Amino acid sequence: MKKKRNVVRMLLTVVCAFLIVLNAGAVKAEAKTDKKVAILYFSASGNTETVAKKIQKSTKGKIMQIKPSQPYTKADLVKRDKLSRTSIEHYSAPTPAQSKIRPAIKNLKQIRKTVKSAKVVYIGYPIWWGDAPHILYNLVEKIDLREKTVVLFCTSGHNKITKSAKGLKSCAVISDETKWLAGKNFKKSESQNKIDKWITSMGI
C-alpha cells in the first residue's frame, strides 16, 4: 500500500513539473510577441519586407503582410509600359489620394483585428511614382486608426517619405487623439542597429 502511495506521489510530482514547464513555455512564447504593436507592410519585390522584419525584431510586435487580392507580377511593375498595372494606377489621377482605384486587400479582416488590439501601428510600403502604392490608400481608408500611434516607413533609393505620408494621412480614418509620427525612408540594406536606434528615438 505504501509503495502504491509513493508511486502516486511520484506521478503527481512529474505531472506538476510538466505543467509548470508547459506554462512557463506558454508565457515565454506570449512574451515574444507584443500584441500592442502591429507592423503592417506591403512589399512587391521584398525590400519593404526586409525592413519590416527588422522592425518586428526590435519591437517584438505582430507583423502582417498586406496581401493584394490580385498579386502584383513583375510585368505589373514596369513603369515604361503605360499599359502595365501600376502605370494605369498612376495615370488614373494626379495623385493616389485622388484616384478611384483601390486594389482589394485579401487579408483585410485579419488586419483590422490586429489593428484593433494594437496601440502602435507601423505601416510600411515601397515608393512607386514618388508616392505610396494605391493599395496603401485603400488600407488607411478601411482600418480604424483613431486613438492609435501611427508610424510610417518606406523603402526607396532616393524618394523621401514626406509626400506619401501627407497623402496617406489625408485619407486615413484618424481622430484628434491619433499620433501620426514622422516616418522614415529606409534602404533594403539598412542595419538592424540603425533601425533599433530609430525606434528608440521615438520613445514609443
Coordinates of N, CA and C in Angstrom, one line a residue:
M1 N 0.8 -1.2 0.0 CA 0.0 0.0 0.0 C 0.9 1.3 0.0
K2 N 1.9 1.2 0.8 CA 2.9 2.3 0.9 C 3.6 2.5 -0.4
K3 N 3.9 1.4 -1.1 CA 4.6 1.6 -2.4 C 3.7 2.2 -3.4
K4 N 2.4 1.9 -3.3 CA 1.4 2.5 -4.3 C 1.3 4.0 -4.1
R5 N 1.3 4.4 -2.8 CA 1.2 5.8 -2.4 C 2.4 6.5 -3.0
N6 N 3.6 5.9 -2.8 CA 4.8 6.5 -3.3 C 4.8 6.7 -4.8
V7 N 4.3 5.7 -5.5 CA 4.2 5.8 -6.9 C 3.3 6.9 -7.4
V8 N 2.1 7.0 -6.7 CA 1.2 8.0 -7.0 C 1.8 9.4 -6.8
R9 N 2.5 9.6 -5.6 CA 3.2 10.8 -5.3 C 4.2 11.2 -6.4
M10 N 4.9 10.2 -6.9 CA 5.9 10.4 -7.9 C 5.3 10.9 -9.2
L11 N 4.2 10.2 -9.5 CA 3.4 10.6 -10.8 C 2.9 12.0 -10.7
L12 N 2.3 12.3 -9.5 CA 1.8 13.7 -9.3 C 2.9 14.7 -9.4
T13 N 4.1 14.4 -8.9 CA 5.2 15.3 -8.9 C 5.7 15.5 -10.4
V14 N 5.7 14.4 -11.1 CA 6.1 14.5 -12.5 C 5.1 15.4 -13.3
V15 N 3.8 15.1 -13.1 CA 2.8 15.8 -13.8 C 2.8 17.3 -13.5
C16 N 3.0 17.6 -12.2 CA 3.1 19.1 -11.8 C 4.3 19.7 -12.4
A17 N 5.4 19.0 -12.4 CA 6.6 19.6 -13.0 C 6.4 19.9 -14.5
F18 N 5.7 18.9 -15.2 CA 5.4 19.1 -16.6 C 4.6 20.3 -16.9
L19 N 3.5 20.5 -16.0 CA 2.6 21.6 -16.2 C 3.3 22.9 -15.9
I20 N 4.2 22.9 -15.0 CA 5.0 24.2 -14.7 C 5.8 24.5 -15.9
V21 N 6.5 23.6 -16.5 CA 7.4 23.8 -17.7 C 6.5 24.2 -18.8
L22 N 5.4 23.6 -19.0 CA 4.5 23.9 -20.1 C 4.0 25.3 -20.0
N23 N 3.6 25.7 -18.8 CA 3.1 27.1 -18.5 C 4.1 28.1 -18.7
A24 N 5.4 27.8 -18.3 CA 6.5 28.7 -18.5 C 6.8 28.9 -20.0
G25 N 6.6 27.9 -20.7 CA 6.9 28.0 -22.2 C 5.8 28.8 -22.8
A26 N 4.6 28.7 -22.4 CA 3.5 29.5 -23.0 C 3.7 31.0 -22.7
V27 N 4.1 31.3 -21.4 CA 4.3 32.6 -21.0 C 5.5 33.2 -21.8
K28 N 6.5 32.4 -22.0 CA 7.7 32.9 -22.8 C 7.3 33.1 -24.2
A29 N 6.5 32.3 -24.8 CA 6.0 32.4 -26.2 C 5.2 33.7 -26.4
E30 N 4.3 33.9 -25.4 CA 3.5 35.1 -25.4 C 4.3 36.4 -25.3
A31 N 5.4 36.3 -24.5 CA 6.2 37.5 -24.3 C 7.0 37.8 -25.6
K32 N 7.2 36.9 -26.5 CA 7.9 37.1 -27.7 C 7.2 38.0 -28.6
T33 N 5.8 38.1 -28.5 CA 5.0 39.0 -29.4 C 4.3 40.0 -28.5
D34 N 4.5 41.3 -28.8 CA 3.8 42.3 -28.2 C 2.6 42.7 -29.0
K35 N 1.4 42.3 -28.5 CA 0.2 42.5 -29.2 C -0.2 43.9 -29.3
K36 N 0.4 44.8 -28.5 CA 0.1 46.2 -28.6 C 0.8 46.9 -29.7
V37 N 1.7 46.2 -30.4 CA 2.4 46.8 -31.6 C 2.1 45.9 -32.8
A38 N 1.7 46.6 -33.9 CA 1.4 45.9 -35.1 C 2.3 46.5 -36.2
I39 N 2.9 45.6 -37.0 CA 3.7 46.1 -38.2 C 3.0 45.6 -39.4
L40 N 2.4 46.5 -40.2 CA 1.8 46.1 -41.5 C 2.7 46.5 -42.6
Y41 N 2.8 45.7 -43.6 CA 3.7 46.1 -44.7 C 3.2 45.5 -46.0
F42 N 3.4 46.3 -47.1 CA 3.2 45.9 -48.4 C 4.5 45.8 -49.1
S43 N 4.8 44.7 -49.8 CA 6.1 44.6 -50.4 C 5.9 43.7 -51.7
A44 N 6.3 44.3 -52.8 CA 6.2 43.6 -54.1 C 7.5 42.9 -54.5
S45 N 8.6 43.5 -54.1 CA 9.9 43.0 -54.5 C 10.7 42.4 -53.3
G46 N 10.2 42.6 -52.1 CA 10.9 42.1 -51.0 C 11.7 43.1 -50.1
N47 N 11.9 44.3 -50.7 CA 12.7 45.3 -49.9 C 12.0 45.8 -48.7
T48 N 10.7 46.1 -48.8 CA 10.0 46.6 -47.6 C 9.8 45.5 -46.6
E49 N 9.7 44.3 -47.1 CA 9.5 43.1 -46.2 C 10.8 42.9 -45.3
T50 N 11.9 43.1 -45.9 CA 13.2 43.0 -45.2 C 13.3 44.0 -44.0
V51 N 12.9 45.3 -44.3 CA 12.9 46.3 -43.2 C 11.8 46.0 -42.2
A52 N 10.6 45.6 -42.6 CA 9.5 45.3 -41.7 C 10.0 44.2 -40.7
K53 N 10.7 43.2 -41.1 CA 11.1 42.1 -40.3 C 12.1 42.6 -39.2
K54 N 12.9 43.6 -39.6 CA 13.9 44.2 -38.7 C 13.2 45.0 -37.6
I55 N 12.1 45.7 -38.0 CA 11.3 46.4 -37.1 C 10.6 45.5 -36.1
Q56 N 10.1 44.4 -36.6 CA 9.5 43.4 -35.8 C 10.5 42.8 -34.8
K57 N 11.7 42.6 -35.2 CA 12.7 42.1 -34.3 C 13.0 43.0 -33.2
S58 N 12.9 44.3 -33.5 CA 13.2 45.3 -32.5 C 12.1 45.6 -31.5
T59 N 10.8 45.5 -32.1 CA 9.6 45.9 -31.3 C 9.0 44.7 -30.7
K60 N 9.2 43.5 -31.2 CA 8.5 42.2 -30.9 C 7.0 42.3 -31.2
G61 N 6.6 43.2 -32.1 CA 5.2 43.4 -32.4 C 4.7 42.3 -33.4
K62 N 3.5 42.3 -33.6 CA 2.9 41.3 -34.6 C 3.0 41.8 -36.0
I63 N 3.6 41.1 -36.8 CA 3.9 41.5 -38.2 C 2.8 40.9 -39.2
M64 N 2.3 41.7 -40.1 CA 1.4 41.2 -41.1 C 1.6 41.8 -42.4
Q65 N 1.7 41.0 -43.4 CA 1.8 41.4 -44.8 C 0.5 41.9 -45.3
I66 N 0.5 43.0 -46.0 CA -0.7 43.5 -46.7 C -0.8 42.8 -48.1
K67 N -1.7 41.8 -48.2 CA -1.8 41.0 -49.4 C -2.8 41.4 -50.4
P68 N -2.5 41.8 -51.6 CA -3.5 42.2 -52.6 C -4.2 41.0 -53.0
S69 N -5.5 41.2 -53.2 CA -6.3 40.0 -53.7 C -5.8 39.6 -55.1
Q70 N -5.3 40.5 -55.9 CA -4.7 40.1 -57.1 C -3.2 40.5 -57.0
P71 N -2.3 39.5 -56.7 CA -0.9 39.8 -56.5 C -0.3 40.6 -57.7
Y72 N 0.7 41.4 -57.4 CA 1.4 42.2 -58.5 C 2.5 41.3 -59.1
T73 N 2.6 41.3 -60.4 CA 3.6 40.5 -61.1 C 4.7 41.4 -61.5
K74 N 5.8 40.9 -62.0 CA 6.9 41.7 -62.5 C 6.5 42.6 -63.6
A75 N 5.6 42.1 -64.5 CA 5.1 42.9 -65.6 C 4.3 44.1 -65.1
D76 N 3.6 43.9 -64.0 CA 2.7 44.9 -63.4 C 3.6 46.1 -63.0
L77 N 4.8 45.9 -62.7 CA 5.7 46.9 -62.1 C 6.5 47.7 -63.1
V78 N 6.4 47.4 -64.4 CA 7.2 48.0 -65.4 C 6.6 49.4 -65.7
K79 N 7.4 50.4 -65.3 CA 6.9 51.8 -65.4 C 6.9 52.3 -66.8
R80 N 7.8 51.8 -67.6 CA 7.9 52.3 -69.0 C 6.8 51.8 -69.9
D81 N 6.1 50.8 -69.4 CA 4.9 50.3 -70.1 C 3.7 51.0 -69.6
K82 N 3.1 51.9 -70.4 CA 2.0 52.6 -70.0 C 0.7 51.8 -69.8
L83 N 0.8 50.6 -70.2 CA -0.4 49.7 -70.0 C -0.2 48.7 -68.9
S84 N 0.9 48.8 -68.2 CA 1.2 48.0 -67.0 C 0.2 48.4 -65.9
R85 N 0.0 47.5 -65.0 CA -1.0 47.7 -63.9 C -0.6 49.0 -63.1
T86 N 0.6 49.1 -62.7 CA 1.0 50.3 -61.9 C 1.0 51.6 -62.7
S87 N 1.2 51.5 -64.0 CA 1.1 52.7 -64.8 C -0.3 53.2 -64.9
I88 N -1.2 52.2 -65.1 CA -2.7 52.5 -65.1 C -3.1 53.2 -63.8
E89 N -2.6 52.6 -62.7 CA -3.0 53.2 -61.4 C -2.4 54.6 -61.3
H90 N -1.2 54.8 -61.7 CA -0.6 56.1 -61.6 C -1.3 57.2 -62.5
Y91 N -1.6 56.9 -63.7 CA -2.2 57.8 -64.6 C -3.7 58.0 -64.4
S92 N -4.3 57.3 -63.4 CA -5.7 57.4 -63.2 C -6.1 58.7 -62.6
A93 N -5.2 59.4 -61.9 CA -5.5 60.7 -61.3 C -4.2 61.4 -61.0
P94 N -4.2 62.7 -60.7 CA -3.0 63.4 -60.4 C -2.2 62.8 -59.2
T95 N -2.9 62.3 -58.2 CA -2.3 61.6 -57.0 C -3.1 60.4 -56.6
P96 N -2.5 59.5 -55.9 CA -3.2 58.3 -55.5 C -4.4 58.6 -54.6
A97 N -4.2 59.7 -53.8 CA -5.3 60.1 -52.9 C -6.6 60.5 -53.7
Q98 N -6.4 61.0 -54.9 CA -7.5 61.5 -55.7 C -8.0 60.4 -56.6
S99 N -7.3 59.3 -56.7 CA -7.7 58.2 -57.6 C -8.8 57.4 -57.1
K100 N -9.6 56.8 -58.0 CA -10.7 55.9 -57.5 C -10.3 54.5 -57.5
I101 N -9.0 54.2 -58.0 CA -8.5 52.9 -58.0 C -8.1 52.5 -56.6
R102 N -8.6 51.5 -56.0 CA -8.3 51.0 -54.7 C -8.2 49.4 -54.8
P103 N -7.0 48.9 -55.0 CA -6.8 47.5 -55.1 C -7.2 46.8 -53.8
A104 N -8.0 45.7 -54.0 CA -8.6 45.0 -52.9 C -7.5 44.3 -52.0
I105 N -7.7 44.2 -50.7 CA -6.8 43.6 -49.8 C -7.4 42.3 -49.4
K106 N -6.6 41.2 -49.7 CA -7.1 39.8 -49.4 C -7.3 39.6 -47.9
N107 N -6.4 40.0 -47.1 CA -6.5 39.7 -45.6 C -6.9 40.9 -44.8
L108 N -7.8 41.7 -45.3 CA -8.2 43.0 -44.6 C -8.9 42.6 -43.3
K109 N -9.7 41.6 -43.2 CA -10.4 41.2 -42.0 C -9.4 40.9 -40.9
Q110 N -8.3 40.2 -41.2 CA -7.3 39.8 -40.2 C -6.5 41.1 -39.8
I111 N -6.2 42.0 -40.7 CA -5.5 43.2 -40.4 C -6.3 44.1 -39.5
R112 N -7.6 44.2 -39.8 CA -8.5 45.0 -38.9 C -8.5 44.5 -37.5
K113 N -8.5 43.2 -37.3 CA -8.5 42.5 -36.0 C -7.2 42.8 -35.3
T114 N -6.1 42.8 -36.0 CA -4.8 43.0 -35.4 C -4.6 44.5 -35.0
V115 N -5.1 45.4 -35.8 CA -5.0 46.8 -35.6 C -5.9 47.2 -34.4
K116 N -7.0 46.6 -34.3 CA -8.0 46.9 -33.2 C -7.4 46.7 -31.8
S117 N -6.5 45.7 -31.6 CA -5.9 45.4 -30.3 C -4.6 46.1 -30.1
A118 N -4.1 46.8 -31.2 CA -2.8 47.5 -31.1 C -2.9 48.9 -30.6
K119 N -1.9 49.4 -30.0 CA -1.8 50.8 -29.7 C -0.8 51.6 -30.6
V120 N 0.2 50.8 -31.1 CA 1.1 51.4 -32.1 C 1.0 50.6 -33.4
V121 N 0.9 51.3 -34.5 CA 0.8 50.7 -35.8 C 1.8 51.2 -36.7
Y122 N 2.7 50.3 -37.1 CA 3.7 50.7 -38.1 C 3.1 50.3 -39.5
I123 N 3.3 51.1 -40.5 CA 2.8 50.8 -41.8 C 3.9 51.1 -42.8
G124 N 4.3 50.0 -43.5 CA 5.4 50.1 -44.5 C 5.1 49.8 -45.9
Y125 N 5.8 50.5 -46.8 CA 5.5 50.3 -48.2 C 6.6 50.8 -49.1
P126 N 6.7 50.4 -50.3 CA 7.7 50.9 -51.3 C 7.2 52.2 -51.8
I127 N 8.0 53.0 -52.4 CA 7.6 54.2 -53.1 C 7.5 53.9 -54.6
W128 N 6.3 54.2 -55.1 CA 6.0 54.0 -56.5 C 5.6 55.3 -57.1
W129 N 6.3 55.7 -58.1 CA 6.0 57.0 -58.8 C 6.0 58.2 -57.8
G130 N 6.9 58.1 -56.8 CA 7.1 59.2 -55.8 C 6.1 59.2 -54.7
D131 N 5.2 58.2 -54.6 CA 4.1 58.2 -53.6 C 3.9 56.7 -53.1
A132 N 3.0 56.6 -52.2 CA 2.7 55.2 -51.7 C 1.8 54.5 -52.8
P133 N 1.9 53.2 -52.9 CA 1.0 52.5 -53.8 C -0.4 52.7 -53.5
H134 N -1.3 52.5 -54.5 CA -2.7 52.8 -54.3 C -3.3 51.8 -53.2
I135 N -2.8 50.6 -53.1 CA -3.3 49.7 -52.1 C -3.2 50.2 -50.7
L136 N -2.2 51.1 -50.5 CA -2.0 51.6 -49.1 C -3.1 52.6 -48.8
Y137 N -3.5 53.3 -49.8 CA -4.6 54.3 -49.6 C -5.9 53.5 -49.3
N138 N -6.1 52.4 -49.9 CA -7.2 51.5 -49.6 C -7.1 51.1 -48.1
L139 N -5.9 50.7 -47.7 CA -5.7 50.3 -46.4 C -6.1 51.3 -45.3
V140 N -5.6 52.5 -45.4 CA -5.8 53.5 -44.4 C -7.3 54.0 -44.4
E141 N -7.9 53.8 -45.5 CA -9.4 54.2 -45.6 C -10.3 53.1 -45.0
K142 N -9.7 51.9 -44.9 CA -10.5 50.8 -44.4 C -10.2 50.3 -43.0
I143 N -9.1 50.8 -42.4 CA -8.8 50.4 -41.0 C -9.0 51.6 -40.1
D144 N -9.3 51.3 -38.8 CA -9.6 52.4 -37.8 C -8.3 52.7 -37.1
L145 N -7.8 53.9 -37.4 CA -6.5 54.3 -36.7 C -6.8 55.4 -35.7
R146 N -8.0 55.5 -35.3 CA -8.4 56.5 -34.2 C -7.8 56.1 -32.9
E147 N -7.2 57.1 -32.2 CA -6.5 56.9 -30.9 C -5.3 55.9 -31.0
K148 N -4.7 55.8 -32.2 CA -3.5 55.0 -32.3 C -2.3 55.8 -32.5
T149 N -1.2 55.3 -32.3 CA 0.1 55.9 -32.7 C 0.5 55.3 -34.0
V150 N 0.6 56.1 -35.0 CA 0.9 55.6 -36.4 C 2.3 56.0 -36.8
V151 N 3.1 55.0 -37.2 CA 4.4 55.3 -37.7 C 4.6 54.7 -39.1
L152 N 4.8 55.5 -40.0 CA 5.0 55.1 -41.4 C 6.5 54.8 -41.7
F153 N 6.8 53.9 -42.6 CA 8.2 53.7 -43.0 C 8.1 53.2 -44.5
C154 N 9.0 53.6 -45.3 CA 9.0 53.2 -46.7 C 10.4 52.8 -47.1
T155 N 10.5 52.2 -48.3 CA 11.8 51.9 -48.9 C 11.9 52.5 -50.3
S156 N 13.0 53.2 -50.5 CA 13.2 53.9 -51.8 C 14.7 54.3 -51.9
G157 N 15.2 54.3 -53.1 CA 16.5 54.6 -53.3 C 16.8 56.1 -53.2
H158 N 15.8 56.9 -53.5 CA 16.0 58.4 -53.5 C 14.8 59.2 -53.0
N159 N 13.6 58.7 -53.0 CA 12.5 59.5 -52.6 C 12.3 59.6 -51.1
K160 N 11.9 60.7 -50.6 CA 11.6 60.9 -49.2 C 10.2 60.4 -48.9
I161 N 9.9 60.3 -47.7 CA 8.6 59.8 -47.3 C 7.5 60.9 -47.1
T162 N 8.0 62.1 -47.1 CA 7.1 63.3 -46.8 C 5.8 63.3 -47.7
K163 N 5.9 63.2 -49.0 CA 4.8 63.3 -49.9 C 3.8 62.2 -49.6
S164 N 4.2 61.0 -49.5 CA 3.3 59.8 -49.3 C 2.7 59.9 -47.9
A165 N 3.4 60.3 -46.9 CA 2.9 60.4 -45.6 C 1.8 61.4 -45.5
K166 N 2.0 62.5 -46.2 CA 0.9 63.6 -46.2 C -0.3 63.1 -46.9
G167 N -0.1 62.4 -48.0 CA -1.3 61.9 -48.8 C -2.0 60.8 -48.0
L168 N -1.3 59.9 -47.4 CA -2.0 58.8 -46.6 C -2.8 59.4 -45.4
K169 N -2.2 60.4 -44.8 CA -2.8 61.0 -43.6 C -4.1 61.7 -44.0
S170 N -4.1 62.2 -45.2 CA -5.3 63.0 -45.7 C -6.5 62.0 -45.9
C171 N -6.2 60.7 -46.1 CA -7.3 59.8 -46.4 C -7.6 58.8 -45.3
A172 N -6.7 58.8 -44.3 CA -6.8 57.9 -43.2 C -8.0 58.1 -42.2
V173 N -8.5 57.0 -41.6 CA -9.5 57.1 -40.6 C -8.8 57.4 -39.2
I174 N -8.7 58.7 -38.9 CA -8.0 59.1 -37.7 C -8.8 60.0 -36.8
S175 N -8.3 60.3 -35.7 CA -9.0 61.3 -34.8 C -8.0 62.3 -34.2
D176 N -8.5 63.2 -33.4 CA -7.6 64.1 -32.8 C -6.6 63.4 -31.8
E177 N -7.0 62.3 -31.3 CA -6.2 61.5 -30.4 C -5.1 60.7 -31.1
T178 N -5.2 60.6 -32.5 CA -4.2 59.8 -33.2 C -2.9 60.6 -33.2
K179 N -1.8 59.8 -32.9 CA -0.5 60.4 -33.0 C 0.2 59.9 -34.3
W180 N 0.2 60.8 -35.3 CA 0.8 60.5 -36.6 C 2.2 60.9 -36.6
L181 N 3.1 60.0 -36.3 CA 4.6 60.4 -36.2 C 5.2 60.5 -37.6
A182 N 6.3 61.3 -37.6 CA 7.1 61.5 -38.8 C 7.7 60.2 -39.2
G183 N 7.5 59.7 -40.4 CA 8.0 58.4 -40.8 C 9.5 58.5 -41.3
K184 N 9.9 57.4 -41.8 CA 11.3 57.4 -42.3 C 11.5 56.5 -43.5
N185 N 12.4 56.9 -44.4 CA 12.7 56.1 -45.6 C 13.9 55.3 -45.3
F186 N 13.9 54.0 -45.6 CA 15.0 53.1 -45.4 C 15.4 52.4 -46.7
K187 N 16.7 52.0 -46.7 CA 17.2 51.2 -47.8 C 17.0 49.7 -47.4
K188 N 17.0 48.8 -48.3 CA 16.9 47.4 -48.0 C 18.0 46.9 -47.1
S189 N 19.2 47.5 -47.3 CA 20.4 47.1 -46.6 C 20.5 47.8 -45.3
E190 N 19.5 48.5 -44.8 CA 19.6 49.2 -43.5 C 19.9 48.3 -42.4
S191 N 20.9 48.7 -41.6 CA 21.3 47.8 -40.5 C 20.3 47.7 -39.4
Q192 N 20.3 46.6 -38.7 CA 19.4 46.4 -37.5 C 19.7 47.4 -36.5
N193 N 20.9 47.7 -36.3 CA 21.3 48.7 -35.3 C 20.7 50.1 -35.5
K194 N 20.7 50.5 -36.8 CA 20.1 51.8 -37.2 C 18.6 51.8 -37.0
I195 N 18.0 50.7 -37.3 CA 16.5 50.6 -37.1 C 16.2 50.6 -35.6
D196 N 17.0 49.9 -34.8 CA 16.8 49.9 -33.4 C 16.9 51.3 -32.8
K197 N 17.9 52.1 -33.2 CA 18.1 53.4 -32.7 C 16.9 54.3 -33.1
W198 N 16.4 54.2 -34.3 CA 15.3 55.0 -34.8 C 14.1 54.7 -34.0
I199 N 13.8 53.5 -33.7 CA 12.6 53.1 -32.8 C 12.8 53.7 -31.4
T200 N 14.0 53.5 -30.9 CA 14.3 54.0 -29.5 C 14.1 55.5 -29.5
S201 N 14.5 56.2 -30.5 CA 14.5 57.7 -30.5 C 13.0 58.2 -30.5
M202 N 12.1 57.4 -30.9 CA 10.7 57.9 -30.9 C 10.0 57.8 -29.5
G203 N 10.6 57.0 -28.7 CA 10.1 56.9 -27.3 C 8.7 56.2 -27.2
I204 N 8.4 55.3 -28.1 CA 7.1 54.6 -28.0 C 7.3 53.1 -27.7

